[in-house]
CSV table of C-alpha atoms in Angstrom, one decimal:
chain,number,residue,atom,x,y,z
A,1,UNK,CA,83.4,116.9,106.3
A,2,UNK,CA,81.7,117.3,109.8
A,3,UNK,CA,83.7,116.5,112.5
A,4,UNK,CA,86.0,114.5,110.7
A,5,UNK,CA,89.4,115.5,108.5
A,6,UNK,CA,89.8,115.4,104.9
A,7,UNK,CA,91.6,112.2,103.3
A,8,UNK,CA,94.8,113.8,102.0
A,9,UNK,CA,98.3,112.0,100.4
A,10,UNK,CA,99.8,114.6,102.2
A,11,UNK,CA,97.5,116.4,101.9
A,12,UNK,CA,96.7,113.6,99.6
A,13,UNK,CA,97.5,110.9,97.3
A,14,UNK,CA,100.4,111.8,96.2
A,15,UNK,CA,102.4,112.2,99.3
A,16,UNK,CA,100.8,110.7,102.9
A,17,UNK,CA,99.5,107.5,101.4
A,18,UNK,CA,99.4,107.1,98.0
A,19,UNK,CA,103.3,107.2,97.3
A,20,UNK,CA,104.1,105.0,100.8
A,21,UNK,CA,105.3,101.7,100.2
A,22,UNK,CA,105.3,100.4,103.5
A,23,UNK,CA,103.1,99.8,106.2
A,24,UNK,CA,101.5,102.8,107.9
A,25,UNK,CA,102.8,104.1,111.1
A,26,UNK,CA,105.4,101.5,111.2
A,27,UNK,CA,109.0,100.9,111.4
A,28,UNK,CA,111.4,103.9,110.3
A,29,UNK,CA,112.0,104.9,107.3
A,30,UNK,CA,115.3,105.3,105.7
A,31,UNK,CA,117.9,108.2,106.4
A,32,UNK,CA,118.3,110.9,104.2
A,33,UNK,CA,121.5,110.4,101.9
A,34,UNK,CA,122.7,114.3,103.1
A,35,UNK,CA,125.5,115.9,101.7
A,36,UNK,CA,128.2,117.9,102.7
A,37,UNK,CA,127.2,120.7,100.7
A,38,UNK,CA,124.0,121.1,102.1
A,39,UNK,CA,123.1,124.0,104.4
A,40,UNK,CA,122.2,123.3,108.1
A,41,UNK,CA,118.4,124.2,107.6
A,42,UNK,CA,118.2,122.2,104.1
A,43,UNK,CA,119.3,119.1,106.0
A,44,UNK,CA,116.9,119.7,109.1
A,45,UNK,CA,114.6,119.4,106.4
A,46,UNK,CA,115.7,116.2,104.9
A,47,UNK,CA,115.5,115.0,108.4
A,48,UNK,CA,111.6,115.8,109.0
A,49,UNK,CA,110.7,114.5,105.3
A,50,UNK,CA,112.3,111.1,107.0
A,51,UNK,CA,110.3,111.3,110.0
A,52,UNK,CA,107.1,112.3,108.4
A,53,UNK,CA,107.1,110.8,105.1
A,54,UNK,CA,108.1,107.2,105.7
A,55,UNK,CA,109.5,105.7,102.9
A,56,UNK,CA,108.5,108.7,100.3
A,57,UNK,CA,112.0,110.0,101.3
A,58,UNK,CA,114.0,107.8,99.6
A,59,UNK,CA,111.9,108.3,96.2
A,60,UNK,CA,112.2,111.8,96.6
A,61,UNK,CA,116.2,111.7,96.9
A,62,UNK,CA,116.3,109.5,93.9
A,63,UNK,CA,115.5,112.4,91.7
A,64,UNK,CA,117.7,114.3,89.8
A,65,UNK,CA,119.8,117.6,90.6
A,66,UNK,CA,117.7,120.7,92.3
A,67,UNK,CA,114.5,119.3,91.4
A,68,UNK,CA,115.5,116.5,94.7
A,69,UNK,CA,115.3,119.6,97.2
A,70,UNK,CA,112.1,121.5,95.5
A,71,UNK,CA,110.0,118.4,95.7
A,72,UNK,CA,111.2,117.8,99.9
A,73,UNK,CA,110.1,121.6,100.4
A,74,UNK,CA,106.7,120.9,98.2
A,75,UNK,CA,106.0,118.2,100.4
A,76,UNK,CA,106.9,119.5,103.6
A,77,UNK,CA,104.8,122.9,103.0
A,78,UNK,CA,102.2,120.2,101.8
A,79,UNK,CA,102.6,118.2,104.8
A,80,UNK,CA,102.1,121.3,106.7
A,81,UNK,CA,99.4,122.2,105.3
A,82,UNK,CA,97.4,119.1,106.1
A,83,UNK,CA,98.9,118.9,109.7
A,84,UNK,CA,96.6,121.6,109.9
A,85,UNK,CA,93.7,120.0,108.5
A,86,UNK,CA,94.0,117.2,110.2
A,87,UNK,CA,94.2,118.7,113.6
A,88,UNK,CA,90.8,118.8,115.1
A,89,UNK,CA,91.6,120.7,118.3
A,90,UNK,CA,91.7,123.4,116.3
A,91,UNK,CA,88.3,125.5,115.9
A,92,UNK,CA,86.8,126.0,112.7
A,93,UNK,CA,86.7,129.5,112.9
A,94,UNK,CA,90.3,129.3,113.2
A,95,UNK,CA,91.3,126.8,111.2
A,96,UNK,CA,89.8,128.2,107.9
A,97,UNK,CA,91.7,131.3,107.6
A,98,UNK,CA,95.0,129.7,108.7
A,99,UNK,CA,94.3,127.3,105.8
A,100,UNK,CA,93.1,129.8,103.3
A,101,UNK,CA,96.2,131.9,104.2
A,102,UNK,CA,98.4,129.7,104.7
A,103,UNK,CA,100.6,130.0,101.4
A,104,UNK,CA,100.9,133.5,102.7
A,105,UNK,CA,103.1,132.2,105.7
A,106,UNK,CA,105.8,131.0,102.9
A,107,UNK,CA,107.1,134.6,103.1
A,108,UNK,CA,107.2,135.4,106.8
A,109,UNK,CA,110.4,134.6,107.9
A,110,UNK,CA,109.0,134.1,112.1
A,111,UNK,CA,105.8,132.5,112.1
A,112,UNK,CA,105.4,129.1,113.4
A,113,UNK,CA,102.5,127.2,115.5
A,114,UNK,CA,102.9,125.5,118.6
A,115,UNK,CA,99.4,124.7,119.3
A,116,UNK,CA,98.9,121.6,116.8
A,117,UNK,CA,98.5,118.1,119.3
A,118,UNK,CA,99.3,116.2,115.5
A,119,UNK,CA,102.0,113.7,115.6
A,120,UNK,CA,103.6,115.4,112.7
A,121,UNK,CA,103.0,119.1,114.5
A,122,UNK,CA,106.8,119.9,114.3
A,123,UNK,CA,106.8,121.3,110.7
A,124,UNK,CA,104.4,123.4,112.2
A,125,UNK,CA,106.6,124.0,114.9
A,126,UNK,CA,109.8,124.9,113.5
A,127,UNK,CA,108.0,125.7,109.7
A,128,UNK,CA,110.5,129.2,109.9
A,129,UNK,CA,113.2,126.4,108.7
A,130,UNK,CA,111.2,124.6,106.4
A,131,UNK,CA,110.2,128.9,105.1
A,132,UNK,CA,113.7,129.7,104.9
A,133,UNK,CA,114.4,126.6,102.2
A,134,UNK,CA,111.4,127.9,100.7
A,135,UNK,CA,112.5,131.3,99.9
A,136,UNK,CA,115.6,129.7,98.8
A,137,UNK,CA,114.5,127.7,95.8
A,138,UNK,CA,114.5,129.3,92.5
A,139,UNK,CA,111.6,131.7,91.7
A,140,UNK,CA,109.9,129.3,89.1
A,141,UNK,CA,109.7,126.7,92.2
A,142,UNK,CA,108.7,128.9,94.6
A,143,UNK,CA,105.9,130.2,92.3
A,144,UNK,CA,104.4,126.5,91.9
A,145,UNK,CA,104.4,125.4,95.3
A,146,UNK,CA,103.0,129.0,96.5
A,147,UNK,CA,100.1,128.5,94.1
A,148,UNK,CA,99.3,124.8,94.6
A,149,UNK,CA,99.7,125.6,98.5
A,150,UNK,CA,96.8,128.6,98.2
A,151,UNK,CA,94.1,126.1,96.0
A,152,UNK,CA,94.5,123.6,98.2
A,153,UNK,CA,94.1,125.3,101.4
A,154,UNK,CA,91.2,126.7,99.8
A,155,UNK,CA,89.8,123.2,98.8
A,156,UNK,CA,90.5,121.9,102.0
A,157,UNK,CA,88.4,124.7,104.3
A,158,UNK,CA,85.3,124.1,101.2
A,159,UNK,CA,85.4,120.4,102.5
A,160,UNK,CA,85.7,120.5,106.0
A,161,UNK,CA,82.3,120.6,107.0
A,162,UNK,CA,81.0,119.7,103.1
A,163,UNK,CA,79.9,115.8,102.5
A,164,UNK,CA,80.8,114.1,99.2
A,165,UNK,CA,78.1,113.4,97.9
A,166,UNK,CA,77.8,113.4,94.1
A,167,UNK,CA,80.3,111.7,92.0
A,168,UNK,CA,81.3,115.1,90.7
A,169,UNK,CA,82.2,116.4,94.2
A,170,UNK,CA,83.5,113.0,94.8
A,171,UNK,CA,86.5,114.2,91.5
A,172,UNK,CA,86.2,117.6,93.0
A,173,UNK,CA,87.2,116.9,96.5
A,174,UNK,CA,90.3,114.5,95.2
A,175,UNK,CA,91.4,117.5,92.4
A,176,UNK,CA,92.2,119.4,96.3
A,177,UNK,CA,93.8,116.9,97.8
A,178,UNK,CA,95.7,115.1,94.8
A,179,UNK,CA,94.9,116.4,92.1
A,180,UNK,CA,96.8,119.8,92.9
A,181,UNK,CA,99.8,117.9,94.2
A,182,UNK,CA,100.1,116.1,90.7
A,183,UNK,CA,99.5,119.5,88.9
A,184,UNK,CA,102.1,120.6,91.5
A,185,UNK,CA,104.8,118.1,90.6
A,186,UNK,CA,104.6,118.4,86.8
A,187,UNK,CA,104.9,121.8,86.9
A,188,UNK,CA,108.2,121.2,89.0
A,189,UNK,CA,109.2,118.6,86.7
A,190,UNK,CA,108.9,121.1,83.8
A,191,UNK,CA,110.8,124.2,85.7
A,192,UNK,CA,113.9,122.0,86.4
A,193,UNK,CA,113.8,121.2,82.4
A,194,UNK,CA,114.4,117.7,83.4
A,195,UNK,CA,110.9,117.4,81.5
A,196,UNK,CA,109.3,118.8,78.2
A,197,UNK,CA,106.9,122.2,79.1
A,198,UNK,CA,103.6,120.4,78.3
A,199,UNK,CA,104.2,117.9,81.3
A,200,UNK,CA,103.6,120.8,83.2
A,201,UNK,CA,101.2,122.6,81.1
A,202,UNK,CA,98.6,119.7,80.6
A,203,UNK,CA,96.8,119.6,83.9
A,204,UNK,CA,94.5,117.0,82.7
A,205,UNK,CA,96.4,114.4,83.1
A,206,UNK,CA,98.3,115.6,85.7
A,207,UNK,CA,95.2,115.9,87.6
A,208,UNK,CA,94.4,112.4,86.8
A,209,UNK,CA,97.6,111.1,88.1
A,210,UNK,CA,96.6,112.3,91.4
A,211,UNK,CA,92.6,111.2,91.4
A,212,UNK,CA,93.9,107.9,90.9
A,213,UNK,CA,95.7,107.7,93.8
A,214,UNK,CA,93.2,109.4,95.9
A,215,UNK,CA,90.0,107.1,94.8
A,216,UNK,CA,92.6,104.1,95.0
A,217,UNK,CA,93.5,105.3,98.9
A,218,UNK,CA,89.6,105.9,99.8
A,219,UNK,CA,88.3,102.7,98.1
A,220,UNK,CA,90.8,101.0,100.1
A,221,UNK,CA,90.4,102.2,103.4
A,222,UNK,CA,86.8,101.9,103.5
A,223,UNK,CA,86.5,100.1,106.8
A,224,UNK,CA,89.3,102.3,108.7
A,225,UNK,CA,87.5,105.5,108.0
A,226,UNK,CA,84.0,104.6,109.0
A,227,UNK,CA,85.2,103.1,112.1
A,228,UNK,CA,86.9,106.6,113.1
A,229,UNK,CA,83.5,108.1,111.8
A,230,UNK,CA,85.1,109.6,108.6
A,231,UNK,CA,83.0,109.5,105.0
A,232,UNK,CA,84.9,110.0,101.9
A,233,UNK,CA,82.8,107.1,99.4
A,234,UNK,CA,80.5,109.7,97.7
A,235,UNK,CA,77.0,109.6,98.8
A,236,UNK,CA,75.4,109.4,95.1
A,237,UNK,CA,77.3,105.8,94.9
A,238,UNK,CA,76.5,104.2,98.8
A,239,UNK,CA,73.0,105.4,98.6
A,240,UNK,CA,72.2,103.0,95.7
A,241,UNK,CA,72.7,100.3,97.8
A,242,UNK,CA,72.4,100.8,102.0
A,243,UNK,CA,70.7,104.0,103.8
A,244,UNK,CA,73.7,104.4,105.6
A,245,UNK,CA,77.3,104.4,104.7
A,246,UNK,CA,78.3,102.2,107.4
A,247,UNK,CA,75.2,99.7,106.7
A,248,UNK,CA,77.5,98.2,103.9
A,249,UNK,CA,79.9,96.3,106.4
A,250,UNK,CA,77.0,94.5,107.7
A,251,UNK,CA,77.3,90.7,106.6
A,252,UNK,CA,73.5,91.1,105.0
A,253,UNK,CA,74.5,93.7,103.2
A,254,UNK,CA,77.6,91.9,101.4
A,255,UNK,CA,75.4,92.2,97.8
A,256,UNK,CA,75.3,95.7,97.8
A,257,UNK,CA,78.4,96.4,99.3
A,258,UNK,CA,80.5,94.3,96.7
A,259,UNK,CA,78.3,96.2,94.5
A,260,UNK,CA,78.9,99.6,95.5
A,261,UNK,CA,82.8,98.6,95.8
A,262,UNK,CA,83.0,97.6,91.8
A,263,UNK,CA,81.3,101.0,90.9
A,264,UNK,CA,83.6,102.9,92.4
A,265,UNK,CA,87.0,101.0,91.6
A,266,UNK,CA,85.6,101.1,88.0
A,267,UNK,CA,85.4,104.9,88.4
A,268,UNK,CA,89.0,105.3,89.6
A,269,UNK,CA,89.9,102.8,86.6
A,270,UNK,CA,88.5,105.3,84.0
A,271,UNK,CA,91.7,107.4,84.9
A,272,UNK,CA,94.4,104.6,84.2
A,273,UNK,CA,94.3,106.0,80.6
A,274,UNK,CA,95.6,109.2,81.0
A,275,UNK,CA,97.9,107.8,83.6
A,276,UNK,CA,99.7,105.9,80.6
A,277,UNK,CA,99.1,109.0,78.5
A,278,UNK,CA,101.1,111.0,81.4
A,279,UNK,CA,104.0,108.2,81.6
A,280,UNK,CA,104.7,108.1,78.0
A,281,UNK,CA,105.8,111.6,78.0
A,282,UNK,CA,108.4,111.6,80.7
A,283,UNK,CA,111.9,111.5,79.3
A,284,UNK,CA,114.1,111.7,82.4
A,285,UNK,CA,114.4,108.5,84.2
A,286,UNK,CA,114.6,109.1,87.8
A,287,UNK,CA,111.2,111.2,87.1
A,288,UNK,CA,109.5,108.5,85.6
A,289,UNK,CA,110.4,105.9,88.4
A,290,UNK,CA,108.9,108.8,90.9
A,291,UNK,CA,106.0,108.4,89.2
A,292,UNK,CA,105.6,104.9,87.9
A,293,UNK,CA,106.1,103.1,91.1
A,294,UNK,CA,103.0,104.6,93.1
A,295,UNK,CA,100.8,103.9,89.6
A,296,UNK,CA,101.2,100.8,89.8
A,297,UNK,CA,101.5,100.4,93.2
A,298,UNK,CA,97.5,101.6,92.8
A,299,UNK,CA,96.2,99.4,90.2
A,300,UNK,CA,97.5,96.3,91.8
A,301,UNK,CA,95.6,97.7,95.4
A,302,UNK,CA,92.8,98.1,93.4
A,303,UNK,CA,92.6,94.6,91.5
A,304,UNK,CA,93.1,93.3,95.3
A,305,UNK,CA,90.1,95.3,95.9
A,306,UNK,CA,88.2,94.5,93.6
A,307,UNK,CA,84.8,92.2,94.8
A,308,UNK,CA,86.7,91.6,98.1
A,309,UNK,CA,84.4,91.3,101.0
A,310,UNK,CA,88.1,92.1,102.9
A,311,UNK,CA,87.7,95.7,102.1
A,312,UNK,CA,84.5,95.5,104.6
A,313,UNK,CA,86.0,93.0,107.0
A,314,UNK,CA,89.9,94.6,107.2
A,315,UNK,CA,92.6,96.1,105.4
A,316,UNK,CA,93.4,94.8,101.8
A,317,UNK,CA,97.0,95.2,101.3
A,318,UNK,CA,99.1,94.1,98.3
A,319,UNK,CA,102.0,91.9,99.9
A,320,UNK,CA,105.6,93.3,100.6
A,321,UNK,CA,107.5,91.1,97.9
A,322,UNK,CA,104.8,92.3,95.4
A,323,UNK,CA,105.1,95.7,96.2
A,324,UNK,CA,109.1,95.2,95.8
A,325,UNK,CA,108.7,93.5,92.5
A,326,UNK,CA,106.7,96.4,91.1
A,327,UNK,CA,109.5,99.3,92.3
A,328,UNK,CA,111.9,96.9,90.8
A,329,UNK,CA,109.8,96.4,87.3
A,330,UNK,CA,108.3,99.9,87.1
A,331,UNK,CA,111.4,101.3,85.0
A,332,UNK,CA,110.4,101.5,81.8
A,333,UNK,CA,106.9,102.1,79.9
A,334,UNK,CA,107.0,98.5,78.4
A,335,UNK,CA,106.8,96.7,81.6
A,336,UNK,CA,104.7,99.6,83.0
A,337,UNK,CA,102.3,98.8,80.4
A,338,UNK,CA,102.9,95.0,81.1
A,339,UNK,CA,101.8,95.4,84.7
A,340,UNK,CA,98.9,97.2,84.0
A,341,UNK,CA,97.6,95.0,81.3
A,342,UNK,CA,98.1,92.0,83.7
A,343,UNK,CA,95.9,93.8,87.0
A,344,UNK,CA,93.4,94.7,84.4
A,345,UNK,CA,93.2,91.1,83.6
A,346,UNK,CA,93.0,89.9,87.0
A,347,UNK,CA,89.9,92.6,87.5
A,348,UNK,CA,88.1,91.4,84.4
A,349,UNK,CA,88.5,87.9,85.6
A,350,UNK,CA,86.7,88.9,88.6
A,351,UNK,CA,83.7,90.7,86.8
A,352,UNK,CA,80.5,89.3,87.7
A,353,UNK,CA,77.8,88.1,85.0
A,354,UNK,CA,75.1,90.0,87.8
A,355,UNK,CA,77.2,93.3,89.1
A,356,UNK,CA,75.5,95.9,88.1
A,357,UNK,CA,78.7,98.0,86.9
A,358,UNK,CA,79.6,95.7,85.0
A,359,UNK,CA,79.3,97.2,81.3
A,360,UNK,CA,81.7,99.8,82.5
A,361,UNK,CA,84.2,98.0,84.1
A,362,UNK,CA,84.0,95.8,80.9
A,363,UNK,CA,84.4,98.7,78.6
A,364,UNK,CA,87.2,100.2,81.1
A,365,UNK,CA,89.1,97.5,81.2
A,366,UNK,CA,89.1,96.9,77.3
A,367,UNK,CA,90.4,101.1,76.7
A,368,UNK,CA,92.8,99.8,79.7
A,369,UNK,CA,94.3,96.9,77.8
A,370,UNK,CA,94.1,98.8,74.3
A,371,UNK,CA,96.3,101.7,76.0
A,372,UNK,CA,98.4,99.4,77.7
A,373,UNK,CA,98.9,97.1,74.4
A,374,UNK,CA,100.0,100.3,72.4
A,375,UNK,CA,103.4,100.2,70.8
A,376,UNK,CA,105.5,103.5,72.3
A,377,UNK,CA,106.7,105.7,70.0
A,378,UNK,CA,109.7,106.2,72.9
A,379,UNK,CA,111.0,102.9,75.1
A,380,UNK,CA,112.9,104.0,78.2
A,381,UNK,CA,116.2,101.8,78.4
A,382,UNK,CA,118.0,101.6,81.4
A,383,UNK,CA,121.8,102.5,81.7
A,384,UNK,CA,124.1,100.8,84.7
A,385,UNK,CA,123.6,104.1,86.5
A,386,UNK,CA,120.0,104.0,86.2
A,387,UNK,CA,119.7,100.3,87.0
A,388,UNK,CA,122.2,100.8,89.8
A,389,UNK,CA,119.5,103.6,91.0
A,390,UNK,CA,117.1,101.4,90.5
A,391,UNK,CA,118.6,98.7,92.5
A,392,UNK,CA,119.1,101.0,95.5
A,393,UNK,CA,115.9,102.3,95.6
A,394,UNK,CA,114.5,99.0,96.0
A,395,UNK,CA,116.9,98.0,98.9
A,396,UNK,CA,116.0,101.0,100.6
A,397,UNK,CA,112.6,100.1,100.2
A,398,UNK,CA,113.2,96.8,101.3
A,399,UNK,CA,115.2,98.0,104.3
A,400,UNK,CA,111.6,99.8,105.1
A,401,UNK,CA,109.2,97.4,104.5
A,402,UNK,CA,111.5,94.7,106.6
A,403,UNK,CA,111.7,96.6,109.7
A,404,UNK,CA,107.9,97.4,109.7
A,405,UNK,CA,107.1,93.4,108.8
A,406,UNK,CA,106.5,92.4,112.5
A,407,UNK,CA,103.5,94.4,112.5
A,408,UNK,CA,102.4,93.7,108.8
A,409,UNK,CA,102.3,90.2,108.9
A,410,UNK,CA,103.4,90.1,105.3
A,411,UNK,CA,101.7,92.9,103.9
A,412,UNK,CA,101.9,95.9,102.2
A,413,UNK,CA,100.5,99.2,102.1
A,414,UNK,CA,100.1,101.6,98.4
């Protein structure tokens, strides 16, 4: 994009926004639950996935044995990664190689940058820490974060100065910046055998998994990036309806913007099938609460999103004690199919007789509830431990979302 970053979780949806819970930039999140067994470096590095990751940290230390430390070093390489990015002192013809290279700066032991003014800059700064874990993860981890780290440095310098402006660049330029990290993740899930090998090996839905947090993040934050003079709606969509991107938070133009709106959220809807395709296949529990809770955390933003003028006025957010419900619900694929039915429902009561989408959204929403009305050939049930997990997760969570409430006014973020 010209002047202007790309719109990355962490470098995308799955880790900077899409997986937070809470408010952004607000309140602390909660402290890493070290352990005495941990290295000095390992737990430096719990201590910046606290500091940059909000409350992402404590879903990440809910999972399970070695896979717990792989995914904090996949999203602190990650993170980064898009510090990088996102820093705009830094001149293009510098930028590009240190992104296109960057996977390349997993193996040397010294190198570090000082020179970032992002708020985040010190995993840049002291990234010969954050290195060291790295080379200290088992081969088939280091292998997957390498590789995701090299495409999506590679997708990021294509983008920096490219506009989205078909609906296939639109999938294209999310598959860098989410897309990858839920490719990323699977594959991680698969290597620590807490998950069958296809979870890893079907990248289709994987990819999916990540698109739909992306498009959920950008729909959202329509108003946000135009103000900072950012573009990530894809030009073949907005032009259908205003000359100008920006032209659609003009009160006149509340038609065509609601218009535009429901197109897009019915594009990011046509990935909610895969996404119960994906969740269905998880076996291990604390994966599948890793997972679940920023899936549904999306489809409820997006039902909120739907034919809101808000999303051209403010910030739609879903509300804090909703947002705790759904990490308290999201457990099993019953209810996870429950919840989704009932946002579909609340879009398709929404669907208007005159929007133009509205054949799609219709026959969206109808594979939507089909999927999500599917008898499982597998139901997750919960053991003490897991509930007890559960339970935790959520007061952590809570803990999170409470301190940052002063600034939320009772609201909160996907």
């Amino acid at each position: 994009m010209a002047g202007a970053c790309c719109k990355c979780p962490v470098t995308l949806s799955v880790f900077k926004r899409s997986l937070s819970v809470g408010p952004r930039g607000c309140g602390s999140p909660p402290r890493p639950l070290l352990q005495d067994s941990m290295s000095q470096t390992l737990r430096t590095c719990y201590v910046y996935l606290n500091q940059t990751s909000r409350s992402f940290a404590a879903v990440i230390q809910a999972l399970d044995g070695e896979l717990r430390h792989a995914v904090c070093i996949f999203y602190l390489v990650l993170r980064a990664l898009d510090t990088v990015e996102d820093d705009m002192t830094i001149p293009l013809d510098k930028k590009v190689p240190m992104l296109t290279h960057f996977h390349t700066y997993l193996y040397q032991e010294d190198w570090c940058f000082t020179e970032s003014q992002e708020k985040d800059r010190q995993v840049l700064e002291d990234f010969p820490t954050i290195s060291l874990e790295f080379r200290n993860l088992a081969q088939e981890y280091r292998e997957v974060i390498s590789d995701i780290c090299h495409r999506m440095g590679v997708g990021m310098a294509e983008f920096l100065e490219k506009k989205v402006g078909s609906m296939k660049e639109w999938d294209q330029y999310c598959h860098y910046v989410a897309g990858l990290v839920g490719i990323g993740l699977s594959r991680l899930f698969s290597a620590s055998q807490l998950e069958d090998p296809e979870v890893g090996q079907d990248t289709e839905l994987a990819n999916s998994m990540g698109l739909f947090l992306q498009k959920t993040n950008i729909i959202r934050d329509y108003l946000e990036d135009t103000t900072e003079g950012r573009a990530f709606w894809p030009q073949e969509a907005w032009s259908q309806f205003a000359g100008r991107l920006e032209d659609l938070a003009q009160p006149e133009k509340l038609e065509s913007a609601l218009s535009c709106l429901n197109l897009l959220v019915t594009d990011a809807l046509r990935h909610v099938p895969d996404v119960i395709a994906y969740l269905s296949r998880l076996h291990n529990q604390s994966v599948f609460n890793f997972c679940a809770i920023p899936q549904v955390m999306a489809i409820a933003t997006l039902s909120s999103c739907y034919n809101n003028p808000m999303v051209f006025q403010g910030v739609v957010k879903i509300r804090k004690g909703q947002a705790v419900t759904l990490m308290m619900e999201a457990t099993n694929m019953r209810a996870v199919q429950t919840i989704i039915f009932q946002y579909s429902q609340e879009i398709l009561q929404k669907v208007s007789l005159t929007d133009p989408s509205r054949d799609k959204t219709l026959h969206i929403l109808a594979v939507i509830q089909g999927k999500s009305t599917m008898s499982q050939s597998r139901s997750h049930h919960l053991s003490p431990m897991y509930l007890s997990a559960a339970m935790l997760l959520a007061v952590l969570s809570w803990q999170y979302i409470s301190t940052a409430a002063a600034q939320a006014q009772g609201t909160g973020d996907v």
